[in-house]
PDB file of C-alpha atoms in Angstrom:
ATOM      1  CA  MET A1423      -8.207  17.567   6.141  1.00 79.00           C
ATOM      2  CA  SER A1424      -5.547  16.915   8.774  1.00 90.00           C
ATOM      3  CA  TYR A1425      -6.153  16.597  12.514  1.00 95.00           C
ATOM      4  CA  ASN A1426      -2.554  15.875  13.622  1.00 97.00           C
ATOM      5  CA  LEU A1427      -3.760  12.485  14.893  1.00 98.00           C
ATOM      6  CA  LEU A1428      -0.317  10.926  14.462  1.00 98.00           C
ATOM      7  CA  LYS A1429       1.926  13.803  15.496  1.00 98.00           C
ATOM      8  CA  GLY A1430       5.116  12.388  17.030  1.00 98.00           C
ATOM      9  CA  LYS A1431       4.302   8.801  16.042  1.00 98.00           C
ATOM     10  CA  LYS A1432       6.728   6.653  14.052  1.00 98.00           C
ATOM     11  CA  GLY A1433       6.275   3.462  12.107  1.00 98.00           C
ATOM     12  CA  ILE A1434       6.866   1.082   9.227  1.00 98.00           C
ATOM     13  CA  ILE A1435       4.662   0.754   6.134  1.00 98.00           C
ATOM     14  CA  PHE A1436       4.928  -2.433   4.074  1.00 98.00           C
ATOM     15  CA  GLY A1437       3.693  -2.830   0.538  1.00 95.00           C
ATOM     16  CA  ALA A1438       3.448   0.596  -1.135  1.00 95.00           C
ATOM     17  CA  LEU A1439       3.859  -0.096  -4.846  1.00 92.00           C
ATOM     18  CA  ASP A1440       2.169   2.683  -6.807  1.00 92.00           C
ATOM     19  CA  PRO A1441      -0.524   5.355  -6.280  1.00 94.00           C
ATOM     20  CA  ASN A1442      -3.261   2.698  -6.621  1.00 93.00           C
ATOM     21  CA  SER A1443      -2.101   0.758  -3.567  1.00 94.00           C
ATOM     22  CA  ILE A1444      -3.739   1.106  -0.175  1.00 97.00           C
ATOM     23  CA  ALA A1445      -0.314   1.246   1.477  1.00 97.00           C
ATOM     24  CA  TRP A1446       0.592   4.223  -0.733  1.00 97.00           C
ATOM     25  CA  LYS A1447      -2.582   6.097   0.208  1.00 98.00           C
ATOM     26  CA  THR A1448      -2.007   5.216   3.874  1.00 98.00           C
ATOM     27  CA  ALA A1449       1.544   6.569   3.740  1.00 98.00           C
ATOM     28  CA  GLU A1450       0.259   9.847   2.302  1.00 98.00           C
ATOM     29  CA  ARG A1451      -2.418  10.149   4.995  1.00 98.00           C
ATOM     30  CA  VAL A1452      -0.051   9.217   7.832  1.00 98.00           C
ATOM     31  CA  HIS A1453       2.335  11.913   6.591  1.00 98.00           C
ATOM     32  CA  GLU A1454      -0.509  14.455   6.496  1.00 98.00           C
ATOM     33  CA  GLU A1455      -1.437  13.519  10.085  1.00 98.00           C
ATOM     34  CA  GLY A1456       2.101  14.183  11.314  1.00 98.00           C
ATOM     35  CA  GLY A1457       3.472  10.639  11.437  1.00 98.00           C
ATOM     36  CA  GLU A1458       6.946   9.599  10.315  1.00 98.00           C
ATOM     37  CA  PHE A1459       7.753   6.220   8.822  1.00 98.00           C
ATOM     38  CA  VAL A1460      10.097   3.952   6.964  1.00 98.00           C
ATOM     39  CA  LEU A1461       8.835   2.457   3.701  1.00 98.00           C
ATOM     40  CA  THR A1462       9.648  -1.130   2.828  1.00 97.00           C
ATOM     41  CA  ASN A1463       8.883  -3.605   0.090  1.00 94.00           C
ATOM     42  CA  ALA A1464      10.478  -6.642  -1.523  1.00 89.00           C
ATOM     43  CA  PRO A1465      13.311  -5.693  -3.906  1.00 86.00           C
ATOM     44  CA  ILE A1466      11.452  -7.127  -6.925  1.00 81.00           C
ATOM     45  CA  ALA A1467       8.311  -5.121  -6.062  1.00 77.00           C
ATOM     46  CA  MET A1468      10.405  -1.988  -5.657  1.00 78.00           C
ATOM     47  CA  ARG A1469      11.733  -2.399  -9.181  1.00 77.00           C
ATOM     48  CA  MET A1470       8.176  -2.737 -10.517  1.00 74.00           C
ATOM     49  CA  GLY A1471       6.719   0.184  -8.575  1.00 73.00           C
ATOM     50  CA  GLN A1472       7.298   3.855  -7.876  1.00 90.00           C
ATOM     51  CA  ILE A1473       8.213   3.794  -4.199  1.00 93.00           C
ATOM     52  CA  ASN A1474      11.043   6.322  -4.598  1.00 93.00           C
ATOM     53  CA  GLU A1475       8.490   8.946  -5.616  1.00 95.00           C
ATOM     54  CA  LEU A1476       6.468   8.270  -2.438  1.00 96.00           C
ATOM     55  CA  ALA A1477       9.591   8.423  -0.259  1.00 96.00           C
ATOM     56  CA  GLU A1478      10.514  11.815  -1.690  1.00 96.00           C
ATOM     57  CA  LYS A1479       6.970  13.129  -1.265  1.00 97.00           C
ATOM     58  CA  THR A1480       6.743  12.052   2.396  1.00 98.00           C
ATOM     59  CA  GLY A1481      10.358  12.625   3.433  1.00 98.00           C
ATOM     60  CA  SER A1482      10.798   8.935   4.195  1.00 98.00           C
ATOM     61  CA  GLN A1483      13.630   6.472   3.848  1.00 97.00           C
ATOM     62  CA  ILE A1484      13.280   3.106   2.128  1.00 96.00           C
ATOM     63  CA  ILE A1485      14.638  -0.171   3.493  1.00 97.00           C
ATOM     64  CA  PRO A1486      14.277  -3.074   1.048  1.00 96.00           C
ATOM     65  CA  ALA A1487      13.154  -6.260   2.795  1.00 97.00           C
ATOM     66  CA  ASP A1488      11.752  -9.619   1.788  1.00 96.00           C
ATOM     67  CA  ALA A1489       8.995 -10.089   4.395  1.00 97.00           C
ATOM     68  CA  THR A1490       9.471 -13.876   4.229  1.00 97.00           C
ATOM     69  CA  SER A1491      13.108 -13.533   5.354  1.00 98.00           C
ATOM     70  CA  GLU A1492      13.740 -13.427   9.103  1.00 98.00           C
ATOM     71  CA  GLU A1493      17.174 -11.962   8.438  1.00 98.00           C
ATOM     72  CA  ASP A1494      15.757  -9.142   6.294  1.00 98.00           C
ATOM     73  CA  LEU A1495      13.099  -8.379   8.892  1.00 98.00           C
ATOM     74  CA  GLN A1496      15.645  -8.261  11.708  1.00 98.00           C
ATOM     75  CA  ASN A1497      17.672  -5.772   9.667  1.00 98.00           C
ATOM     76  CA  LEU A1498      14.516  -3.786   8.880  1.00 98.00           C
ATOM     77  CA  VAL A1499      13.503  -3.468  12.535  1.00 98.00           C
ATOM     78  CA  GLU A1500      16.995  -2.491  13.687  1.00 98.00           C
ATOM     79  CA  LYS A1501      17.517   0.088  10.933  1.00 98.00           C
ATOM     80  CA  SER A1502      14.005   1.518  11.308  1.00 98.00           C
ATOM     81  CA  MET A1503      14.570   2.210  15.013  1.00 98.00           C
ATOM     82  CA  GLU A1504      17.921   3.768  14.135  1.00 98.00           C
ATOM     83  CA  ILE A1505      16.404   6.022  11.437  1.00 98.00           C
ATOM     84  CA  LEU A1506      13.315   6.938  13.455  1.00 98.00           C
ATOM     85  CA  GLY A1507      15.227   7.482  16.675  1.00 98.00           C
ATOM     86  CA  GLY A1508      13.547   4.943  18.903  1.00 98.00           C
ATOM     87  CA  LYS A1509      10.728   2.473  19.207  1.00 98.00           C
ATOM     88  CA  ILE A1510       7.875   2.154  16.733  1.00 98.00           C
ATOM     89  CA  ASP A1511       4.241   3.195  17.189  1.00 99.00           C
ATOM     90  CA  PHE A1512       2.552   1.693  14.123  1.00 99.00           C
ATOM     91  CA  VAL A1513       3.030  -0.922  11.414  1.00 99.00           C
ATOM     92  CA  LEU A1514       0.981  -1.586   8.279  1.00 98.00           C
ATOM     93  CA  HIS A1515       1.219  -5.031   6.661  1.00 98.00           C
ATOM     94  CA  SER A1516      -0.170  -4.652   3.135  1.00 97.00           C
ATOM     95  CA  ILE A1517       1.264  -7.716   1.414  1.00 96.00           C
ATOM     96  CA  GLY A1518      -0.441 -10.422  -0.617  1.00 95.00           C
ATOM     97  CA  MET A1519       0.433 -12.691  -3.508  1.00 94.00           C
ATOM     98  CA  SER A1520      -0.807 -15.907  -5.110  1.00 96.00           C
ATOM     99  CA  VAL A1521       1.196 -17.621  -7.824  1.00 96.00           C
ATOM    100  CA  ASN A1522      -1.796 -19.879  -8.540  1.00 96.00           C
ATOM    101  CA  VAL A1523      -3.940 -16.810  -9.242  1.00 94.00           C
ATOM    102  CA  ARG A1524      -1.226 -15.186 -11.306  1.00 93.00           C
ATOM    103  CA  LYS A1525      -0.693 -18.327 -13.384  1.00 95.00           C
ATOM    104  CA  GLY A1526      -4.396 -19.118 -13.784  1.00 94.00           C
ATOM    105  CA  ARG A1527      -4.449 -22.386 -11.818  1.00 96.00           C
ATOM    106  CA  ALA A1528      -7.884 -23.368 -10.513  1.00 96.00           C
ATOM    107  CA  TYR A1529      -8.460 -23.761  -6.766  1.00 97.00           C
ATOM    108  CA  THR A1530      -9.189 -27.465  -7.397  1.00 98.00           C
ATOM    109  CA  ASP A1531      -5.902 -27.901  -9.263  1.00 98.00           C
ATOM    110  CA  GLN A1532      -3.332 -25.976  -7.287  1.00 97.00           C
ATOM    111  CA  LYS A1533       0.380 -26.369  -7.721  1.00 98.00           C
ATOM    112  CA  TYR A1534       1.266 -26.780  -4.066  1.00 98.00           C
ATOM    113  CA  ASP A1535       4.731 -25.304  -4.092  1.00 98.00           C
ATOM    114  CA  TRP A1536       3.063 -22.181  -5.523  1.00 98.00           C
ATOM    115  CA  THR A1537       0.436 -22.412  -2.792  1.00 98.00           C
ATOM    116  CA  GLN A1538       3.124 -22.572  -0.122  1.00 98.00           C
ATOM    117  CA  LYS A1539       4.896 -19.558  -1.605  1.00 98.00           C
ATOM    118  CA  GLY A1540       1.669 -17.567  -1.537  1.00 98.00           C
ATOM    119  CA  THR A1541       0.943 -18.562   2.058  1.00 98.00           C
ATOM    120  CA  ASP A1542       4.446 -17.546   3.104  1.00 98.00           C
ATOM    121  CA  VAL A1543       4.199 -14.136   1.427  1.00 97.00           C
ATOM    122  CA  SER A1544       0.566 -13.349   2.255  1.00 98.00           C
ATOM    123  CA  ALA A1545       0.148 -14.716   5.786  1.00 98.00           C
ATOM    124  CA  MET A1546       3.233 -16.254   7.365  1.00 98.00           C
ATOM    125  CA  SER A1547       5.085 -13.005   6.664  1.00 98.00           C
ATOM    126  CA  PHE A1548       2.727 -11.281   9.122  1.00 98.00           C
ATOM    127  CA  HIS A1549       3.781 -13.688  11.862  1.00 98.00           C
ATOM    128  CA  LYS A1550       7.436 -13.132  10.966  1.00 98.00           C
ATOM    129  CA  VAL A1551       7.023  -9.345  11.016  1.00 98.00           C
ATOM    130  CA  MET A1552       5.383  -9.434  14.439  1.00 98.00           C
ATOM    131  CA  SER A1553       7.922 -11.916  15.750  1.00 98.00           C
ATOM    132  CA  ALA A1554      10.775  -9.582  14.758  1.00 98.00           C
ATOM    133  CA  LEU A1555       9.033  -6.641  16.430  1.00 98.00           C
ATOM    134  CA  TYR A1556       8.170  -8.653  19.558  1.00 98.00           C
ATOM    135  CA  LYS A1557      11.609 -10.224  20.060  1.00 98.00           C
ATOM    136  CA  ASN A1558      13.351  -6.873  19.602  1.00 98.00           C
ATOM    137  CA  ASP A1559      10.911  -5.105  21.948  1.00 98.00           C
ATOM    138  CA  ALA A1560      10.558  -2.633  19.077  1.00 98.00           C
ATOM    139  CA  MET A1561       7.009  -1.390  19.717  1.00 98.00           C
ATOM    140  CA  ASN A1562       6.027   1.395  22.084  1.00 98.00           C
ATOM    141  CA  GLU A1563       3.218   0.679  24.536  1.00 98.00           C
ATOM    142  CA  TRP A1564      -0.201   1.358  22.960  1.00 98.00           C
ATOM    143  CA  GLY A1565       1.315   0.911  19.532  1.00 98.00           C
ATOM    144  CA  SER A1566      -0.806  -0.456  16.691  1.00 99.00           C
ATOM    145  CA  ILE A1567      -0.229  -3.148  14.066  1.00 99.00           C
ATOM    146  CA  VAL A1568      -2.675  -3.471  11.169  1.00 99.00           C
ATOM    147  CA  ALA A1569      -2.878  -5.975   8.300  1.00 98.00           C
ATOM    148  CA  LEU A1570      -5.182  -5.806   5.288  1.00 98.00           C
ATOM    149  CA  THR A1571      -7.536  -8.659   4.467  1.00 98.00           C
ATOM    150  CA  TYR A1572     -10.690  -9.476   2.492  1.00 96.00           C
ATOM    151  CA  MET A1573     -13.943 -11.175   3.421  1.00 95.00           C
ATOM    152  CA  ALA A1574     -13.195 -14.158   1.172  1.00 96.00           C
ATOM    153  CA  ALA A1575     -11.592 -15.366   4.415  1.00 97.00           C
ATOM    154  CA  GLN A1576     -15.162 -15.984   5.678  1.00 96.00           C
ATOM    155  CA  ARG A1577     -17.249 -16.471   2.543  1.00 96.00           C
ATOM    156  CA  VAL A1578     -16.785 -18.197  -0.802  1.00 95.00           C
ATOM    157  CA  PHE A1579     -15.539 -16.103  -3.719  1.00 92.00           C
ATOM    158  CA  PRO A1580     -14.506 -18.848  -6.173  1.00 91.00           C
ATOM    159  CA  ASP A1581     -12.058 -16.851  -8.282  1.00 90.00           C
ATOM    160  CA  TYR A1582     -10.238 -15.495  -5.228  1.00 93.00           C
ATOM    161  CA  ASN A1583      -8.676 -18.947  -5.147  1.00 95.00           C
ATOM    162  CA  ASP A1584      -6.053 -19.787  -2.483  1.00 97.00           C
ATOM    163  CA  MET A1585      -5.814 -16.121  -1.468  1.00 96.00           C
ATOM    164  CA  ALA A1586      -9.000 -16.788   0.542  1.00 97.00           C
ATOM    165  CA  ASP A1587      -7.124 -19.390   2.593  1.00 98.00           C
ATOM    166  CA  ASN A1588      -4.177 -17.036   2.979  1.00 98.00           C
ATOM    167  CA  LYS A1589      -6.422 -14.277   4.320  1.00 98.00           C
ATOM    168  CA  ALA A1590      -8.119 -16.668   6.765  1.00 98.00           C
ATOM    169  CA  TYR A1591      -4.690 -17.647   8.081  1.00 98.00           C
ATOM    170  CA  LEU A1592      -3.647 -13.983   8.255  1.00 98.00           C
ATOM    171  CA  GLU A1593      -6.680 -13.127  10.389  1.00 98.00           C
ATOM    172  CA  SER A1594      -5.995 -16.044  12.728  1.00 98.00           C
ATOM    173  CA  ILE A1595      -2.378 -14.916  13.170  1.00 98.00           C
ATOM    174  CA  ALA A1596      -3.599 -11.411  14.022  1.00 98.00           C
ATOM    175  CA  ARG A1597      -5.792 -12.775  16.824  1.00 98.00           C
ATOM    176  CA  SER A1598      -3.259 -15.263  18.188  1.00 98.00           C
ATOM    177  CA  PHE A1599      -0.177 -13.031  18.099  1.00 98.00           C
ATOM    178  CA  GLY A1600      -2.330 -10.063  19.079  1.00 98.00           C
ATOM    179  CA  TYR A1601      -3.107 -11.737  22.395  1.00 98.00           C
ATOM    180  CA  PHE A1602       0.570 -12.010  23.305  1.00 98.00           C
ATOM    181  CA  PHE A1603       1.380  -8.518  21.999  1.00 98.00           C
ATOM    182  CA  GLY A1604      -1.449  -7.072  24.055  1.00 98.00           C
ATOM    183  CA  ARG A1605      -0.682  -9.003  27.218  1.00 98.00           C
ATOM    184  CA  ASP A1606       3.074  -8.483  27.171  1.00 98.00           C
ATOM    185  CA  LYS A1607       3.632  -5.195  25.336  1.00 98.00           C
ATOM    186  CA  LYS A1608       0.289  -3.318  25.455  1.00 98.00           C
ATOM    187  CA  VAL A1609       0.260  -3.321  21.635  1.00 98.00           C
ATOM    188  CA  ARG A1610      -2.933  -3.793  19.606  1.00 98.00           C
ATOM    189  CA  VAL A1611      -3.211  -5.959  16.497  1.00 99.00           C
ATOM    190  CA  ASN A1612      -6.127  -5.764  14.070  1.00 99.00           C
ATOM    191  CA  THR A1613      -7.045  -6.579  10.482  1.00 98.00           C
ATOM    192  CA  ILE A1614      -9.112  -4.431   8.125  1.00 98.00           C
ATOM    193  CA  SER A1615     -11.380  -6.341   5.749  1.00 98.00           C
ATOM    194  CA  GLN A1616     -11.595  -3.937   2.838  1.00 97.00           C
ATOM    195  CA  SER A1617     -14.018  -3.715  -0.082  1.00 96.00           C
ATOM    196  CA  PRO A1618     -12.644  -5.066  -3.360  1.00 94.00           C
ATOM    197  CA  THR A1619     -10.300  -2.266  -4.422  1.00 92.00           C
ATOM    198  CA  PRO A1620      -8.720  -1.777  -7.872  1.00 85.00           C
ATOM    199  CA  THR A1621      -5.107  -2.022  -6.739  1.00 76.00           C
ATOM    200  CA  THR A1622      -2.403  -3.463  -8.986  1.00 67.00           C
ATOM    201  CA  ALA A1623      -2.513  -6.740  -7.030  1.00 65.00           C
ATOM    202  CA  GLY A1624      -6.299  -6.905  -6.830  1.00 62.00           C
ATOM    203  CA  GLN A1625      -6.778  -6.503 -10.566  1.00 60.00           C
ATOM    204  CA  GLY A1626      -4.809  -9.723 -11.078  1.00 61.00           C
ATOM    205  CA  VAL A1627      -7.735 -11.758  -9.724  1.00 67.00           C
ATOM    206  CA  LYS A1628      -9.974 -13.313 -12.408  1.00 69.00           C
ATOM    207  CA  GLY A1629     -13.381 -11.643 -12.554  1.00 72.00           C
ATOM    208  CA  PHE A1630     -12.243  -8.739 -10.370  1.00 76.00           C
ATOM    209  CA  ASP A1631     -14.419  -6.220 -12.221  1.00 84.00           C
ATOM    210  CA  GLY A1632     -17.388  -8.429 -11.369  1.00 85.00           C
ATOM    211  CA  PHE A1633     -16.375  -8.464  -7.688  1.00 83.00           C
ATOM    212  CA  ILE A1634     -16.336  -4.674  -7.636  1.00 92.00           C
ATOM    213  CA  ALA A1635     -19.622  -4.216  -9.496  1.00 93.00           C
ATOM    214  CA  TYR A1636     -21.457  -6.784  -7.355  1.00 93.00           C
ATOM    215  CA  ALA A1637     -20.126  -5.351  -4.076  1.00 95.00           C
ATOM    216  CA  GLU A1638     -21.093  -1.847  -5.182  1.00 96.00           C
ATOM    217  CA  LYS A1639     -24.687  -2.950  -5.805  1.00 95.00           C
ATOM    218  CA  MET A1640     -24.847  -4.905  -2.535  1.00 96.00           C
ATOM    219  CA  SER A1641     -23.370  -2.269  -0.222  1.00 97.00           C
ATOM    220  CA  PRO A1642     -25.732   0.422   1.099  1.00 97.00           C
ATOM    221  CA  LEU A1643     -22.854   2.924   1.244  1.00 98.00           C
ATOM    222  CA  GLY A1644     -21.079   1.616  -1.846  1.00 97.00           C
ATOM    223  CA  ASN A1645     -17.538   0.257  -1.948  1.00 97.00           C
ATOM    224  CA  ALA A1646     -14.871   1.720   0.312  1.00 98.00           C
ATOM    225  CA  THR A1647     -12.012   3.250  -1.681  1.00 97.00           C
ATOM    226  CA  ALA A1648      -8.283   2.926  -1.031  1.00 97.00           C
ATOM    227  CA  LEU A1649      -8.402   6.393   0.531  1.00 97.00           C
ATOM    228  CA  ASP A1650     -11.281   5.312   2.795  1.00 98.00           C
ATOM    229  CA  CYS A1651      -9.129   2.419   3.974  1.00 98.00           C
ATOM    230  CA  ALA A1652      -6.170   4.740   4.544  1.00 98.00           C
ATOM    231  CA  ASN A1653      -8.332   7.010   6.689  1.00 98.00           C
ATOM    232  CA  TYR A1654      -9.617   4.063   8.719  1.00 98.00           C
ATOM    233  CA  THR A1655      -6.062   2.823   9.203  1.00 98.00           C
ATOM    234  CA  VAL A1656      -5.047   6.259  10.510  1.00 98.00           C
ATOM    235  CA  THR A1657      -7.722   5.983  13.227  1.00 98.00           C
ATOM    236  CA  LEU A1658      -6.365   2.583  14.232  1.00 98.00           C
ATOM    237  CA  PHE A1659      -2.842   3.990  14.437  1.00 99.00           C
ATOM    238  CA  SER A1660      -4.065   6.883  16.574  1.00 98.00           C
ATOM    239  CA  ASP A1661      -4.663   7.050  20.325  1.00 98.00           C
ATOM    240  CA  LEU A1662      -8.414   7.185  19.694  1.00 98.00           C
ATOM    241  CA  THR A1663      -8.566   3.374  19.407  1.00 98.00           C
ATOM    242  CA  LYS A1664      -6.297   2.324  22.273  1.00 98.00           C
ATOM    243  CA  ARG A1665      -8.501  -0.575  23.442  1.00 98.00           C
ATOM    244  CA  VAL A1666      -9.381  -1.981  20.027  1.00 98.00           C
ATOM    245  CA  THR A1667      -7.473  -5.205  19.432  1.00 98.00           C
ATOM    246  CA  LEU A1668      -7.877  -8.776  18.073  1.00 98.00           C
ATOM    247  CA  GLN A1669     -10.584  -7.484  15.715  1.00 98.00           C
ATOM    248  CA  ASN A1670     -11.297  -8.093  12.055  1.00 98.00           C
ATOM    249  CA  LEU A1671     -12.846  -4.743  11.137  1.00 98.00           C
ATOM    250  CA  PHE A1672     -14.989  -4.463   8.014  1.00 98.00           C
ATOM    251  CA  ASN A1673     -14.487  -1.334   5.913  1.00 98.00           C
ATOM    252  CA  ASP A1674     -16.830  -2.307   3.122  1.00 98.00           C
ATOM    253  CA  GLY A1675     -19.839   0.016   2.947  1.00 98.00           C
ATOM    254  CA  GLY A1676     -21.968  -2.529   4.812  1.00 98.00           C
ATOM    255  CA  PHE A1677     -21.441  -5.389   2.345  1.00 97.00           C
ATOM    256  CA  SER A1678     -20.476  -7.913   5.032  1.00 97.00           C
ATOM    257  CA  ASN A1679     -23.886  -7.727   6.741  1.00 97.00           C
ATOM    258  CA  MET A1680     -26.022  -7.807   3.601  1.00 96.00           C
ATOM    259  CA  GLY A1681     -28.060 -10.774   2.435  1.00 95.00           C
ATOM    260  CA  VAL A1682     -29.339  -9.141  -0.735  1.00 94.00           C
ATOM    261  CA  SER A1683     -30.082  -5.619  -1.953  1.00 95.00           C
ATOM    262  CA  ASP A1684     -32.816  -4.156  -4.136  1.00 94.00           C
ATOM    263  CA  ALA A1685     -30.239  -3.379  -6.822  1.00 92.00           C
ATOM    264  CA  VAL A1686     -29.090  -6.995  -6.982  1.00 92.00           C
ATOM    265  CA  MET A1687     -32.653  -8.369  -6.878  1.00 92.00           C
ATOM    266  CA  GLU A1688     -33.627  -6.216  -9.838  1.00 90.00           C
ATOM    267  CA  ALA A1689     -31.154  -8.117 -11.999  1.00 84.00           C
ATOM    268  CA  PHE A1690     -33.120 -11.331 -11.403  1.00 84.00           C
ATOM    269  CA  VAL A1691     -36.664 -10.024 -11.667  1.00 83.00           C
ATOM    270  CA  GLU A1692     -38.253 -10.053 -15.102  1.00 64.00           C
ATOM    271  CA  LYS A1693     -39.456  -6.682 -16.283  1.00 61.00           C
ATOM    272  CA  GLU A1694     -43.138  -6.607 -17.175  1.00 49.00           C
TER     273      GLU A1694
END
């Protein structure tokens, strides 16, 4: 169902790869709510994914950009404003990558140049994106910037590896840069801490099926889907949340406030 929440609003969506990705679902929902946007992803990710199909479906243009490259981001911001006909109202940062996870290196035995690459892609890129937007005065007042995270930033999930550190850094950047964006530009910056979601990237984490099953049993409302996250993101892009900023917002069916659930306890209680 559409409510025209984003009618007349324009933005940039990072990270749509295929129909499983949260960024893809968000792009579809933003389009349904009347928003216009530019799609962007790293050239290598674009070759792996199906972004052209999404662009055609939503009437959007694609600008390839490596989010770790200041030059690429400058070009992205300039061209996006040119295509969209003015300043930007919303941005979604849906980017994450760990070479250590991909290559099966344990957290206690990281290859640090891989670690640095993952930090640059997963967290530092968010600072670079916001810096490009801030320096170019590219955001409209009361605009909204959202990045996706996971609660391994606060709690230990051993197999999430160095991505947990990346997400903690990402959330800190959102708060720190969000202060300056709010004070100087009246722009809000938030992160959404999403349930484990079977995206292409997420399924690369060892034991991911276990993450999903455990979270489902722990959460009173069950796991939030990619579409649930897209809907939540739409509300944060809308004018309904104009004073919400510097927040890490949990979209996880209640998981983040649970100690234990009956369903989980049953697995440890012997049946008589």
